[in-house]
Coordinates of C-alpha atoms in Angstrom, one line a residue:
M1 CA 0.7 17.4 38.6
S2 CA 1.5 15.0 35.7
T3 CA 2.8 16.4 32.5
Y4 CA 3.4 15.2 28.9
L5 CA 6.2 16.0 26.5
Y6 CA 5.0 14.3 23.3
T7 CA 1.8 14.2 21.3
L8 CA 0.9 11.8 18.5
V9 CA -0.8 13.4 15.6
I10 CA -2.7 11.2 13.1
E11 CA -1.7 12.3 9.6
E12 CA -3.5 9.5 7.6
G13 CA -6.1 6.9 8.4
P14 CA -9.7 6.6 9.8
L15 CA -8.9 9.0 12.7
K16 CA -7.0 11.6 10.6
G17 CA -6.6 14.9 12.5
R18 CA -6.9 13.4 16.0
R19 CA -4.2 14.2 18.6
Y20 CA -3.2 12.0 21.5
P21 CA -0.9 13.4 24.3
I22 CA 1.3 10.8 25.8
T23 CA 1.4 10.8 29.6
S24 CA 3.5 8.6 32.0
A25 CA 0.8 5.9 31.6
G26 CA 1.6 5.5 27.9
L27 CA -0.8 4.5 25.1
I28 CA -1.7 1.3 23.3
L29 CA -2.9 1.4 19.7
G30 CA -4.8 -1.4 18.1
R31 CA -8.1 -2.8 16.8
S32 CA -9.6 -3.7 20.2
S33 CA -12.0 -1.3 21.7
Q34 CA -10.0 -1.6 24.9
C35 CA -7.0 0.2 23.4
D36 CA -6.3 3.9 24.1
I37 CA -6.2 4.5 20.4
A38 CA -8.9 2.1 19.0
I39 CA -9.1 1.9 15.2
S40 CA -11.4 -0.3 13.2
D41 CA -8.7 -1.5 10.7
L42 CA -8.3 -5.2 9.7
L43 CA -4.6 -4.5 9.1
L44 CA -4.1 -3.9 12.8
S45 CA -3.7 -6.5 15.5
R46 CA -6.1 -6.3 18.5
S47 CA -3.2 -4.8 20.5
H48 CA -0.8 -3.6 17.8
C49 CA 1.8 -1.4 19.5
R50 CA 2.5 0.6 22.7
F51 CA 3.9 4.1 23.2
E52 CA 5.6 4.7 26.6
M53 CA 7.9 7.1 28.3
R54 CA 11.3 6.1 29.6
N55 CA 13.3 8.6 31.5
G56 CA 11.8 11.5 29.6
E57 CA 12.2 9.8 26.2
L58 CA 9.4 8.4 24.0
W59 CA 9.6 4.7 23.0
L60 CA 7.6 2.6 20.6
I61 CA 7.1 -1.2 21.3
D62 CA 5.6 -3.5 18.6
L63 CA 3.3 -6.0 20.4
A64 CA 4.1 -8.9 18.0
S65 CA 1.7 -7.5 15.5
A66 CA 0.9 -9.5 12.4
N67 CA 1.6 -6.7 9.9
Q68 CA 4.5 -5.0 11.8
T69 CA 4.9 -1.4 12.9
L70 CA 7.1 0.9 10.8
V71 CA 9.1 3.9 12.0
N72 CA 10.1 6.1 9.1
E73 CA 9.2 3.2 6.8
T74 CA 11.4 0.7 8.7
A75 CA 9.9 -2.3 10.6
V76 CA 10.9 -2.2 14.3
D77 CA 10.3 -4.3 17.4
E78 CA 11.3 -1.5 19.6
S79 CA 12.5 2.0 18.9
R80 CA 13.2 5.4 20.6
L81 CA 11.2 8.1 18.9
A82 CA 12.1 11.7 18.2
Q83 CA 10.3 14.9 17.0
G84 CA 9.0 14.4 13.5
D85 CA 9.3 10.6 13.3
L86 CA 6.5 8.9 11.3
I87 CA 4.9 5.7 12.6
R88 CA 2.8 3.5 10.3
A89 CA 0.5 1.0 11.7
G90 CA -2.0 -0.5 9.3
Q91 CA -3.7 2.3 7.4
T92 CA -2.8 4.9 10.1
L93 CA 0.2 7.2 9.9
L94 CA 1.2 9.0 13.0
R95 CA 3.7 11.9 13.5
V96 CA 5.6 12.5 16.7
E97 CA 5.2 16.1 17.9
R98 CA 7.3 17.5 20.8
A99 CA 4.9 19.3 23.1
E100 CA 5.5 22.0 25.8
E101 CA 5.0 20.6 29.3
V102 CA 1.4 21.2 30.3
T103 CA -0.8 20.0 33.1
L104 CA -3.2 17.1 32.7
S105 CA -6.1 19.5 32.8
Q106 CA -4.9 20.7 29.4
A107 CA -3.8 17.3 28.2
D108 CA -7.2 15.8 28.9
K109 CA -8.9 18.1 26.4
P110 CA -10.8 16.1 23.8
P111 CA -9.0 15.4 20.5
Q112 CA -9.3 18.2 18.0
E113 CA -11.9 17.8 15.3
N114 CA -10.7 16.5 12.0
T115 CA -10.3 19.6 9.8
E116 CA -10.3 19.4 6.1
V117 CA -7.0 20.4 4.6
V118 CA -7.3 22.0 1.1
I119 CA -4.2 21.4 -1.0
D120 CA -3.6 23.7 -3.9
L121 CA -2.2 21.7 -6.8
G122 CA -2.0 24.8 -8.9
F123 CA -5.2 24.2 -10.8
G124 CA -6.4 27.8 -10.1
K125 CA -4.9 31.2 -9.3
S126 CA -6.8 32.4 -6.3
E127 CA -9.4 30.0 -4.9
P128 CA -8.1 26.4 -4.4
S129 CA -11.5 24.9 -4.8
A130 CA -12.1 21.5 -6.4
N131 CA -14.8 23.0 -8.7
H132 CA -12.3 25.6 -10.0
A133 CA -9.7 22.9 -10.5
K134 CA -12.1 20.7 -12.4
K135 CA -13.1 23.4 -14.8
N136 CA -9.4 24.2 -15.6
F137 CA -8.1 20.7 -15.7
L138 CA -6.1 21.3 -18.9
R139 CA -4.0 24.0 -17.3
P140 CA -2.0 21.6 -15.1
L141 CA -1.6 19.2 -18.0
L142 CA 0.1 22.0 -20.0
W143 CA 2.3 22.6 -17.0
T144 CA 3.1 18.9 -16.8
L145 CA 4.2 18.9 -20.5
A146 CA 6.5 21.8 -19.7
A147 CA 7.9 20.0 -16.7
V148 CA 8.7 17.0 -18.8
L149 CA 10.5 19.1 -21.4
I150 CA 12.5 20.8 -18.7
L151 CA 13.4 17.4 -17.3
V152 CA 14.6 16.1 -20.7
T153 CA 16.6 19.3 -21.3
G154 CA 18.1 19.3 -17.9
I155 CA 19.1 15.6 -18.2
T156 CA 20.7 16.4 -21.6
L157 CA 22.6 19.3 -20.2
I158 CA 23.8 17.3 -17.2
L159 CA 24.9 14.2 -19.1
D160 CA 26.4 15.9 -22.2
P161 CA 30.1 16.9 -21.7
S162 CA 29.9 19.3 -24.6
N163 CA 27.7 21.6 -22.5
R164 CA 30.3 21.8 -19.7
K165 CA 32.6 24.8 -19.3
N166 CA 35.6 23.0 -17.8
D167 CA 37.2 19.6 -18.0
R168 CA 37.0 18.9 -14.3
V169 CA 33.3 18.9 -14.2
A170 CA 33.1 17.0 -17.5
V171 CA 34.3 13.8 -15.8
K172 CA 30.9 13.2 -14.2
P173 CA 29.0 12.2 -17.4
Q174 CA 31.6 9.5 -18.1
N175 CA 31.0 8.0 -14.7
I176 CA 27.3 8.2 -15.2
L177 CA 27.6 6.5 -18.6
Q178 CA 29.7 3.7 -17.2
E179 CA 27.4 3.1 -14.3
K180 CA 24.3 3.5 -16.5
T181 CA 22.5 5.8 -14.0
L182 CA 18.8 5.4 -14.4
L183 CA 16.3 8.2 -14.2
L184 CA 12.6 7.7 -14.7
Q185 CA 9.4 9.8 -14.7
Y186 CA 6.1 8.2 -15.5
E187 CA 2.8 10.1 -15.3
K188 CA -0.8 8.9 -15.8
V189 CA -3.6 11.5 -16.1
E190 CA -7.3 10.7 -16.2
A191 CA -9.3 13.9 -16.5
S192 CA -12.9 14.9 -17.1
T193 CA -15.2 17.7 -16.1
E194 CA -16.0 15.8 -12.9
N195 CA -12.5 14.8 -11.7
I196 CA -8.8 14.9 -12.3
F197 CA -6.7 11.8 -11.3
R198 CA -2.9 12.1 -11.5
Y199 CA -0.5 9.3 -10.8
E200 CA 3.3 10.0 -10.9
L201 CA 6.2 7.7 -10.5
T202 CA 9.8 9.0 -10.4
L203 CA 13.2 7.3 -9.9
S204 CA 16.0 9.7 -8.9
P205 CA 19.7 9.2 -9.9
E206 CA 20.2 8.3 -6.2
G207 CA 17.8 5.4 -6.6
V208 CA 14.9 6.8 -4.6
L209 CA 11.6 5.6 -5.9
A210 CA 8.7 7.9 -5.3
V211 CA 4.9 7.7 -6.1
K212 CA 2.5 10.6 -5.8
I213 CA -1.3 10.5 -6.2
D214 CA -3.6 13.5 -6.5
D215 CA -7.3 12.5 -6.9
L216 CA -9.6 15.5 -7.0
S217 CA -12.8 13.6 -6.8
G218 CA -15.2 14.2 -3.8
K219 CA -12.7 12.4 -1.5
N220 CA -9.8 14.8 -2.5
R221 CA -7.2 12.1 -2.0
H222 CA -3.5 12.9 -1.9
V223 CA -0.9 10.1 -1.3
R224 CA 2.9 10.2 -1.1
R225 CA 5.2 7.2 -0.8
E226 CA 8.9 6.8 -1.4
K227 CA 11.7 4.3 -0.8
Q228 CA 15.4 3.7 -1.5
V229 CA 15.8 0.9 -4.1
D230 CA 18.5 -1.8 -3.9
R231 CA 21.3 -1.3 -6.5
E232 CA 20.9 -4.8 -7.8
L233 CA 17.2 -4.3 -8.5
L234 CA 18.0 -1.0 -10.3
A235 CA 20.6 -2.8 -12.5
E236 CA 18.1 -5.5 -13.4
L237 CA 15.4 -2.8 -14.1
T238 CA 17.9 -0.9 -16.3
R239 CA 18.6 -4.0 -18.4
E240 CA 14.9 -4.7 -18.9
I241 CA 14.3 -1.1 -20.0
E242 CA 17.1 -1.4 -22.5
A243 CA 15.7 -4.6 -24.0
S244 CA 12.1 -3.4 -23.9
G245 CA 12.0 -1.6 -27.3
F246 CA 11.0 1.7 -25.6
Y247 CA 13.7 3.7 -27.2
S248 CA 12.5 2.8 -30.7
L249 CA 9.0 4.3 -30.1
E250 CA 7.8 7.6 -31.5
K251 CA 7.6 10.6 -29.2
T252 CA 3.8 10.9 -29.4
Y253 CA 0.8 8.7 -30.2
T254 CA -2.5 10.6 -30.3
G255 CA -6.0 9.4 -30.7
F256 CA -9.5 10.7 -30.0
A257 CA -11.3 10.7 -26.7
A258 CA -14.0 8.1 -26.3
H259 CA -16.2 10.8 -24.5
P260 CA -16.2 14.6 -24.9
N261 CA -14.2 16.6 -22.4
T262 CA -12.1 13.7 -21.2
L263 CA -8.4 13.0 -21.3
N264 CA -6.5 9.7 -20.8
E265 CA -2.8 10.2 -21.1
W266 CA 0.4 8.3 -20.2
T267 CA 3.8 10.0 -20.4
L268 CA 7.1 8.1 -19.8
T269 CA 10.6 9.5 -19.8
A270 CA 13.5 7.1 -19.3
A271 CA 17.2 8.1 -19.1
I272 CA 20.0 5.6 -19.0
G273 CA 23.3 7.4 -19.0
K274 CA 23.2 9.9 -21.9
R275 CA 20.4 8.0 -23.6
V276 CA 17.1 9.8 -23.0
H277 CA 13.7 9.3 -24.6
T278 CA 10.2 10.5 -23.8
C279 CA 7.0 8.9 -25.2
R280 CA 3.5 10.2 -24.7
V281 CA 0.2 8.3 -25.5
T282 CA -3.0 10.3 -25.5
N283 CA -6.6 9.0 -25.8
R284 CA -5.6 5.8 -27.7
E285 CA -4.4 2.2 -27.2
E286 CA -0.8 2.1 -26.1
P287 CA 1.9 0.6 -28.4
E288 CA 2.9 -2.8 -27.1
P289 CA 6.5 -1.9 -26.0
F290 CA 5.1 1.1 -24.1
K291 CA 2.4 -0.9 -22.4
A292 CA 4.8 -3.7 -21.4
L293 CA 7.2 -1.2 -19.9
R294 CA 4.5 0.8 -18.1
E295 CA 3.1 -2.4 -16.6
K296 CA 6.6 -3.4 -15.5
L297 CA 7.2 -0.1 -13.8
E298 CA 3.8 -0.2 -12.1
T299 CA 4.5 -3.7 -10.9
F300 CA 8.0 -2.7 -9.7
S301 CA 6.5 0.1 -7.6
K302 CA 3.8 -2.1 -6.2
N303 CA 6.4 -4.6 -5.0
E304 CA 8.8 -2.0 -3.6
L305 CA 6.2 0.2 -1.9
G306 CA 3.7 -2.5 -1.0
I307 CA 0.6 -0.5 -1.9
W308 CA -0.2 -1.1 -5.6
A309 CA -3.8 0.0 -5.2
I310 CA -2.8 3.7 -4.9
Q311 CA -2.4 3.9 -8.7
F312 CA -6.2 3.9 -9.1
S313 CA -8.7 6.7 -8.3
A314 CA -10.7 6.6 -5.1
D315 CA -13.9 5.9 -7.1
K316 CA -12.2 2.9 -8.8
L317 CA -10.8 1.6 -5.4
T318 CA -14.3 2.0 -3.8
M319 CA -15.8 0.0 -6.6
L320 CA -13.2 -2.8 -6.3
A321 CA -13.8 -2.9 -2.5
R322 CA -17.6 -3.2 -3.1
N323 CA -17.0 -6.1 -5.4
A324 CA -14.7 -7.8 -2.9
L325 CA -17.4 -7.3 -0.2
A326 CA -20.0 -9.0 -2.4
V327 CA -17.7 -12.0 -2.9
A328 CA -17.1 -12.2 0.9
R329 CA -20.8 -12.1 1.6
K330 CA -21.5 -14.9 -0.9
K331 CA -18.7 -17.1 0.5
F332 CA -19.9 -16.6 4.0
E333 CA -23.5 -17.4 3.1
E334 CA -22.2 -20.6 1.5
R335 CA -19.9 -21.7 4.3
E336 CA -21.8 -24.9 4.7
V337 CA -21.4 -25.8 1.0
K338 CA -17.6 -26.1 1.0
Y339 CA -15.1 -26.3 3.9
G340 CA -12.8 -23.6 2.4
N341 CA -15.5 -21.0 1.9
L342 CA -15.1 -19.4 5.3
Y343 CA -11.4 -18.9 4.7
E344 CA -12.1 -17.5 1.2
A345 CA -14.7 -15.1 2.8
I346 CA -12.0 -13.8 5.2
R347 CA -9.6 -13.3 2.3
S348 CA -12.2 -11.3 0.4
Y349 CA -12.9 -9.1 3.4
Q350 CA -9.1 -8.5 3.7
E351 CA -9.0 -7.6 0.0
A352 CA -11.8 -5.1 0.4
V353 CA -9.8 -3.4 3.3
F354 CA -6.7 -3.5 1.1
Y355 CA -8.5 -1.5 -1.7
L356 CA -9.6 1.1 0.8
D357 CA -6.2 1.6 2.4
T358 CA -5.6 5.1 1.0
V359 CA -9.3 6.1 0.6
N360 CA -10.4 8.6 3.2
P361 CA -13.1 9.1 4.5
K362 CA -14.1 5.4 4.2
P363 CA -17.3 4.6 2.3
D364 CA -20.5 3.9 4.2
F365 CA -20.1 0.1 3.8
Y366 CA -16.7 -0.1 5.5
P367 CA -18.2 -1.0 8.9
E368 CA -19.9 -4.0 7.2
I369 CA -16.5 -5.1 6.0
I370 CA -15.0 -4.9 9.6
D371 CA -18.0 -6.7 11.2
G372 CA -18.1 -9.4 8.5
F373 CA -14.4 -10.1 8.9
E374 CA -14.8 -10.4 12.7
A375 CA -17.7 -12.8 12.3
A376 CA -16.0 -15.0 9.7
E377 CA -12.7 -15.0 11.5
G378 CA -14.4 -16.0 14.8
E379 CA -16.4 -18.8 13.2
L380 CA -13.4 -20.2 11.4
T381 CA -11.4 -20.3 14.6
K382 CA -14.2 -22.1 16.4
R383 CA -14.7 -24.6 13.5
H384 CA -11.0 -25.2 13.2
E385 CA -10.6 -26.0 16.9
E386 CA -13.6 -28.5 16.8
Q387 CA -12.2 -30.2 13.7
R388 CA -8.7 -30.3 15.2
F389 CA -10.2 -32.0 18.3
R390 CA -11.9 -34.7 16.2
A391 CA -8.6 -35.4 14.3
D392 CA -6.6 -35.6 17.5
R393 CA -9.2 -37.9 19.1
A394 CA -9.0 -40.3 16.1
I395 CA -5.2 -40.2 16.3
N396 CA -5.2 -41.0 20.1
L397 CA -7.6 -44.0 19.3
A398 CA -5.2 -45.2 16.6
D399 CA -8.2 -44.9 14.1
W400 CA -5.8 -44.0 11.3
A401 CA -8.4 -44.0 8.5
S402 CA -10.7 -41.6 10.4
A403 CA -7.8 -39.5 11.4
A404 CA -6.7 -39.1 7.8
Q405 CA -10.2 -38.1 6.8
E406 CA -10.4 -35.5 9.6
L407 CA -7.0 -34.0 8.8
K408 CA -7.9 -33.7 5.1
I409 CA -11.0 -31.7 6.1
L410 CA -8.7 -29.5 8.3
R411 CA -6.5 -28.7 5.2
E412 CA -9.6 -27.9 3.1
M413 CA -10.7 -25.5 5.8
I414 CA -7.3 -23.7 5.7
P415 CA -6.2 -24.1 2.0
D416 CA -3.3 -21.8 2.3
R417 CA -0.1 -23.9 2.5
T418 CA 1.8 -21.1 4.1
D419 CA -0.7 -20.9 7.0
S420 CA 0.7 -22.6 10.2
R421 CA -2.6 -24.4 10.7
N422 CA -2.4 -26.0 7.3
K423 CA 1.3 -26.9 7.9
E424 CA 0.3 -28.6 11.2
A425 CA -2.5 -30.6 9.6
T426 CA -0.1 -31.6 6.7
R427 CA 2.6 -32.9 9.1
K428 CA 0.1 -35.0 11.0
L429 CA -1.5 -36.3 7.8
I430 CA 1.9 -37.5 6.5
D431 CA 2.5 -39.4 9.7
V432 CA -1.0 -40.9 9.7
E433 CA -0.8 -42.0 6.1
S434 CA 2.6 -43.7 6.8
R435 CA 0.9 -45.7 9.6
L436 CA -2.0 -46.6 7.3
K437 CA 0.5 -48.0 4.7
K438 CA 2.2 -50.1 7.4
N439 CA -1.1 -51.6 8.5
R440 CA -2.0 -52.5 4.9
R441 CA 1.2 -54.5 4.6

């Protein structure tokens, strides 16, 4: 009987917790309902990628997807997979698990139900419940303060040759100083009796940028992302931090909470060589140099990790997605008013999906986003083809004035100049307008 050697376990995404054994027939993952792993996700292509067995080895093939398939955070066209490899497709993260050989009768069992994983962040001693954590939200904040002090002390000990016991080891701080090794730790905490939201950004001496999110709202969201940063980018970031005025700031800035039992706090530690400084802002407006540097670091992480929305709580992201959906609805309803409204509706639907990337489970209006996107995309494709036919007909009839008008409408329908449809219409319009000029002479 047929057997399988590998199982795909969904770690993140709409189908989190599901398991899919891979048989000799392989599996296709995508947005289409015809796929073996069908996921309603606008970031996926209809047929996004395929998993197949080759001589007992598991392979992944990207099916020319729009947003690529990543293996261990690297985009691939085709890749052999091994135990523990992580595959990201859209909002879904899958882990490769080596399975014992079993018969199809075992393999065909329905996927396991999604079980809730409770992660103890240290907010309580015995019961890791969200309610207990919420009532004791100040305890982890004290631990955070201690961790920052330990970090600063540790950096000072590492970088200061006077604390070394022998000359051979003391050479390292000189090298660090010459290379201006950059270390960063930035933490944002928003806490109340209802929720604790913690965002942490770190940059290691080896240049590894990492972001962690712990959101103890009803959605209990935990996100982890990291990436090796290019040395040239690190050097540029180091220069910007040195020129930011951060090192001239006081160590603490404290105000009063706008509402009782709430905390809004930002803590930033930056070490460049032996130069180390920590600044904490609590329940007040940030000093301008602090705010500018914080925003710079957040933007830097957004660009490097490609998921800037993770710095917000699940509730905030859900609110942003709801607002984007409202814009999409309005643009779609007014599609007859302006040629570009259908395209704008699609962009707003995509924006809503973007906000909900790390929010699981999805809110109840998520299916409306998917359905609305499908409807708008289908109608735009139909209208574009009809408009393109009218433009080509005018060109074939050498009716250059009409052709120019039809091509301008095409460009209004697809206003994005990087879109291949806009580029095609622009090329044709340039040619048509040159012919019009000749005729006028």
